[in-house]
Amino acid sequence: MSNTDVVRAAFDAYRAQDRDAAEALIADDFVFTSPQDDHIDKTAFMERCFPTADRFVSQYIVELVDAGSGGVFVLYEYELTTGERHRNTEYSIVRDGRLVETQVYFGGRF
């Protein structure tokens, strides 16, 4: 799989809440950072962040770009069950076919 394929598969696993698929795509030394999470590990991510897909009505990848050196940028739109729509950007690093780091940058309402 290409690095962009790994990121897309991780998004698909999240939306489907397929924990086994997500676990296979995320490295044991994974680090996740967002405005709400400061460098949390894989265990904390899987407990705190992964089970939140039910708050989304939809999620759509607008752009998915290989940034070189294992990096991938993704811009996505989503609609919450409240009706609000937002855009976020993530930068992920993929090594040996697994996510090792993801940094999320929250956007505003769209």
PDB file of C-alpha atoms in Angstrom:
ATOM      1  CA  MET A   1       0.000   0.000   0.000  1.00  0.00           C
ATOM      2  CA  SER A   2       1.153   3.539  -0.680  1.00  0.00           C
ATOM      3  CA  ASN A   3       1.311   6.009   2.202  1.00  0.00           C
ATOM      4  CA  THR A   4      -1.849   7.724   0.972  1.00  0.00           C
ATOM      5  CA  ASP A   5      -3.583   4.332   0.789  1.00  0.00           C
ATOM      6  CA  VAL A   6      -2.662   3.701   4.445  1.00  0.00           C
ATOM      7  CA  VAL A   7      -4.170   7.039   5.511  1.00  0.00           C
ATOM      8  CA  ARG A   8      -7.316   6.437   3.443  1.00  0.00           C
ATOM      9  CA  ALA A   9      -7.674   2.933   4.926  1.00  0.00           C
ATOM     10  CA  ALA A  10      -7.323   4.381   8.438  1.00  0.00           C
ATOM     11  CA  PHE A  11     -10.118   6.870   7.698  1.00  0.00           C
ATOM     12  CA  ASP A  12     -12.277   4.029   6.364  1.00  0.00           C
ATOM     13  CA  ALA A  13     -11.594   1.904   9.458  1.00  0.00           C
ATOM     14  CA  TYR A  14     -12.554   4.821  11.713  1.00  0.00           C
ATOM     15  CA  ARG A  15     -15.831   5.510   9.909  1.00  0.00           C
ATOM     16  CA  ALA A  16     -16.712   1.798   9.898  1.00  0.00           C
ATOM     17  CA  GLN A  17     -15.522   1.468  13.504  1.00  0.00           C
ATOM     18  CA  ASP A  18     -13.454  -1.514  12.409  1.00  0.00           C
ATOM     19  CA  ARG A  19     -11.077  -1.689  15.365  1.00  0.00           C
ATOM     20  CA  ASP A  20      -9.152  -4.685  14.018  1.00  0.00           C
ATOM     21  CA  ALA A  21      -8.393  -2.885  10.762  1.00  0.00           C
ATOM     22  CA  ALA A  22      -7.382   0.264  12.630  1.00  0.00           C
ATOM     23  CA  GLU A  23      -5.112  -1.670  15.010  1.00  0.00           C
ATOM     24  CA  ALA A  24      -3.366  -3.241  12.016  1.00  0.00           C
ATOM     25  CA  LEU A  25      -2.781   0.181  10.406  1.00  0.00           C
ATOM     26  CA  ILE A  26      -1.515   1.973  13.522  1.00  0.00           C
ATOM     27  CA  ALA A  27       2.004   1.288  14.807  1.00  0.00           C
ATOM     28  CA  ASP A  28       2.518   0.419  18.457  1.00  0.00           C
ATOM     29  CA  ASP A  29       4.584   3.604  18.967  1.00  0.00           C
ATOM     30  CA  PHE A  30       1.883   5.815  17.356  1.00  0.00           C
ATOM     31  CA  VAL A  31       1.561   9.401  18.623  1.00  0.00           C
ATOM     32  CA  PHE A  32      -1.589  11.505  18.115  1.00  0.00           C
ATOM     33  CA  THR A  33      -1.848  15.259  18.598  1.00  0.00           C
ATOM     34  CA  SER A  34      -4.819  17.573  18.174  1.00  0.00           C
ATOM     35  CA  PRO A  35      -6.008  20.761  19.864  1.00  0.00           C
ATOM     36  CA  GLN A  36      -7.687  18.437  22.404  1.00  0.00           C
ATOM     37  CA  ASP A  37      -4.993  15.751  22.715  1.00  0.00           C
ATOM     38  CA  ASP A  38      -1.311  16.406  23.381  1.00  0.00           C
ATOM     39  CA  HIS A  39       0.919  13.612  22.058  1.00  0.00           C
ATOM     40  CA  ILE A  40      -1.231  10.730  23.271  1.00  0.00           C
ATOM     41  CA  ASP A  41      -0.183   7.150  22.572  1.00  0.00           C
ATOM     42  CA  LYS A  42      -1.957   4.436  20.600  1.00  0.00           C
ATOM     43  CA  THR A  43      -3.802   3.063  23.627  1.00  0.00           C
ATOM     44  CA  ALA A  44      -5.192   6.475  24.601  1.00  0.00           C
ATOM     45  CA  PHE A  45      -6.105   7.213  20.978  1.00  0.00           C
ATOM     46  CA  MET A  46      -7.992   3.931  20.611  1.00  0.00           C
ATOM     47  CA  GLU A  47      -9.851   4.522  23.889  1.00  0.00           C
ATOM     48  CA  ARG A  48     -10.542   8.254  23.599  1.00  0.00           C
ATOM     49  CA  CYS A  49     -10.683   9.172  19.910  1.00  0.00           C
ATOM     50  CA  PHE A  50     -11.437   6.084  17.851  1.00  0.00           C
ATOM     51  CA  PRO A  51     -14.942   5.390  19.267  1.00  0.00           C
ATOM     52  CA  THR A  52     -16.283   8.848  18.278  1.00  0.00           C
ATOM     53  CA  ALA A  53     -17.432   8.118  14.724  1.00  0.00           C
ATOM     54  CA  ASP A  54     -21.086   8.015  15.792  1.00  0.00           C
ATOM     55  CA  ARG A  55     -21.080  11.813  16.107  1.00  0.00           C
ATOM     56  CA  PHE A  56     -20.594  12.119  12.323  1.00  0.00           C
ATOM     57  CA  VAL A  57     -23.311  11.985   9.698  1.00  0.00           C
ATOM     58  CA  SER A  58     -20.694  12.024   6.950  1.00  0.00           C
ATOM     59  CA  GLN A  59     -17.002  12.495   6.347  1.00  0.00           C
ATOM     60  CA  TYR A  60     -15.495  13.199   2.942  1.00  0.00           C
ATOM     61  CA  ILE A  61     -11.837  13.415   1.935  1.00  0.00           C
ATOM     62  CA  VAL A  62     -11.365  16.538  -0.198  1.00  0.00           C
ATOM     63  CA  GLU A  63      -7.600  16.217  -0.793  1.00  0.00           C
ATOM     64  CA  LEU A  64      -5.126  13.466   0.037  1.00  0.00           C
ATOM     65  CA  VAL A  65      -1.525  14.281  -0.864  1.00  0.00           C
ATOM     66  CA  ASP A  66       1.766  12.466  -0.438  1.00  0.00           C
ATOM     67  CA  ALA A  67       4.171  14.972   1.126  1.00  0.00           C
ATOM     68  CA  GLY A  68       7.322  12.856   0.762  1.00  0.00           C
ATOM     69  CA  SER A  69       9.488  11.299   3.483  1.00  0.00           C
ATOM     70  CA  GLY A  70       6.521   9.263   4.714  1.00  0.00           C
ATOM     71  CA  GLY A  71       4.291  12.295   5.226  1.00  0.00           C
ATOM     72  CA  VAL A  72       0.707  12.588   4.030  1.00  0.00           C
ATOM     73  CA  PHE A  73      -1.619  15.594   4.184  1.00  0.00           C
ATOM     74  CA  VAL A  74      -5.366  15.091   4.163  1.00  0.00           C
ATOM     75  CA  LEU A  75      -8.087  17.744   4.036  1.00  0.00           C
ATOM     76  CA  TYR A  76     -11.543  16.484   4.891  1.00  0.00           C
ATOM     77  CA  GLU A  77     -15.057  17.756   5.449  1.00  0.00           C
ATOM     78  CA  TYR A  78     -17.507  16.303   7.894  1.00  0.00           C
ATOM     79  CA  GLU A  79     -21.033  16.864   9.091  1.00  0.00           C
ATOM     80  CA  LEU A  80     -21.922  16.289  12.727  1.00  0.00           C
ATOM     81  CA  THR A  81     -25.241  14.919  13.955  1.00  0.00           C
ATOM     82  CA  THR A  82     -25.939  18.504  15.134  1.00  0.00           C
ATOM     83  CA  GLY A  83     -25.948  19.627  11.489  1.00  0.00           C
ATOM     84  CA  GLU A  84     -22.687  21.558  11.791  1.00  0.00           C
ATOM     85  CA  ARG A  85     -20.175  21.106   8.963  1.00  0.00           C
ATOM     86  CA  HIS A  86     -16.421  21.531   9.421  1.00  0.00           C
ATOM     87  CA  ARG A  87     -13.120  21.051   7.619  1.00  0.00           C
ATOM     88  CA  ASN A  88      -9.933  19.736   9.230  1.00  0.00           C
ATOM     89  CA  THR A  89      -6.434  19.017   8.001  1.00  0.00           C
ATOM     90  CA  GLU A  90      -4.207  16.213   9.227  1.00  0.00           C
ATOM     91  CA  TYR A  91      -0.548  15.479   8.692  1.00  0.00           C
ATOM     92  CA  SER A  92       0.345  11.829   9.179  1.00  0.00           C
ATOM     93  CA  ILE A  93       3.622   9.996   8.996  1.00  0.00           C
ATOM     94  CA  VAL A  94       3.612   6.447   7.658  1.00  0.00           C
ATOM     95  CA  ARG A  95       6.467   4.019   8.189  1.00  0.00           C
ATOM     96  CA  ASP A  96       6.499   0.435   6.912  1.00  0.00           C
ATOM     97  CA  GLY A  97       2.821   0.619   5.988  1.00  0.00           C
ATOM     98  CA  ARG A  98       1.618   1.816   9.406  1.00  0.00           C
ATOM     99  CA  LEU A  99       0.741   5.185  10.895  1.00  0.00           C
ATOM    100  CA  VAL A 100       3.371   6.357  13.395  1.00  0.00           C
ATOM    101  CA  GLU A 101       2.129   9.897  13.958  1.00  0.00           C
ATOM    102  CA  THR A 102      -0.895  12.049  13.217  1.00  0.00           C
ATOM    103  CA  GLN A 103      -1.254  15.766  13.881  1.00  0.00           C
ATOM    104  CA  VAL A 104      -4.748  17.228  13.515  1.00  0.00           C
ATOM    105  CA  TYR A 105      -5.407  20.879  12.770  1.00  0.00           C
ATOM    106  CA  PHE A 106      -9.036  21.848  13.391  1.00  0.00           C
ATOM    107  CA  GLY A 107     -10.677  24.108  10.855  1.00  0.00           C
ATOM    108  CA  GLY A 108     -13.760  26.184  11.270  1.00  0.00           C
ATOM    109  CA  ARG A 109     -17.319  25.681  10.260  1.00  0.00           C
ATOM    110  CA  PHE A 110     -17.814  25.182   6.572  1.00  0.00           C
TER     111      PHE A 110
END
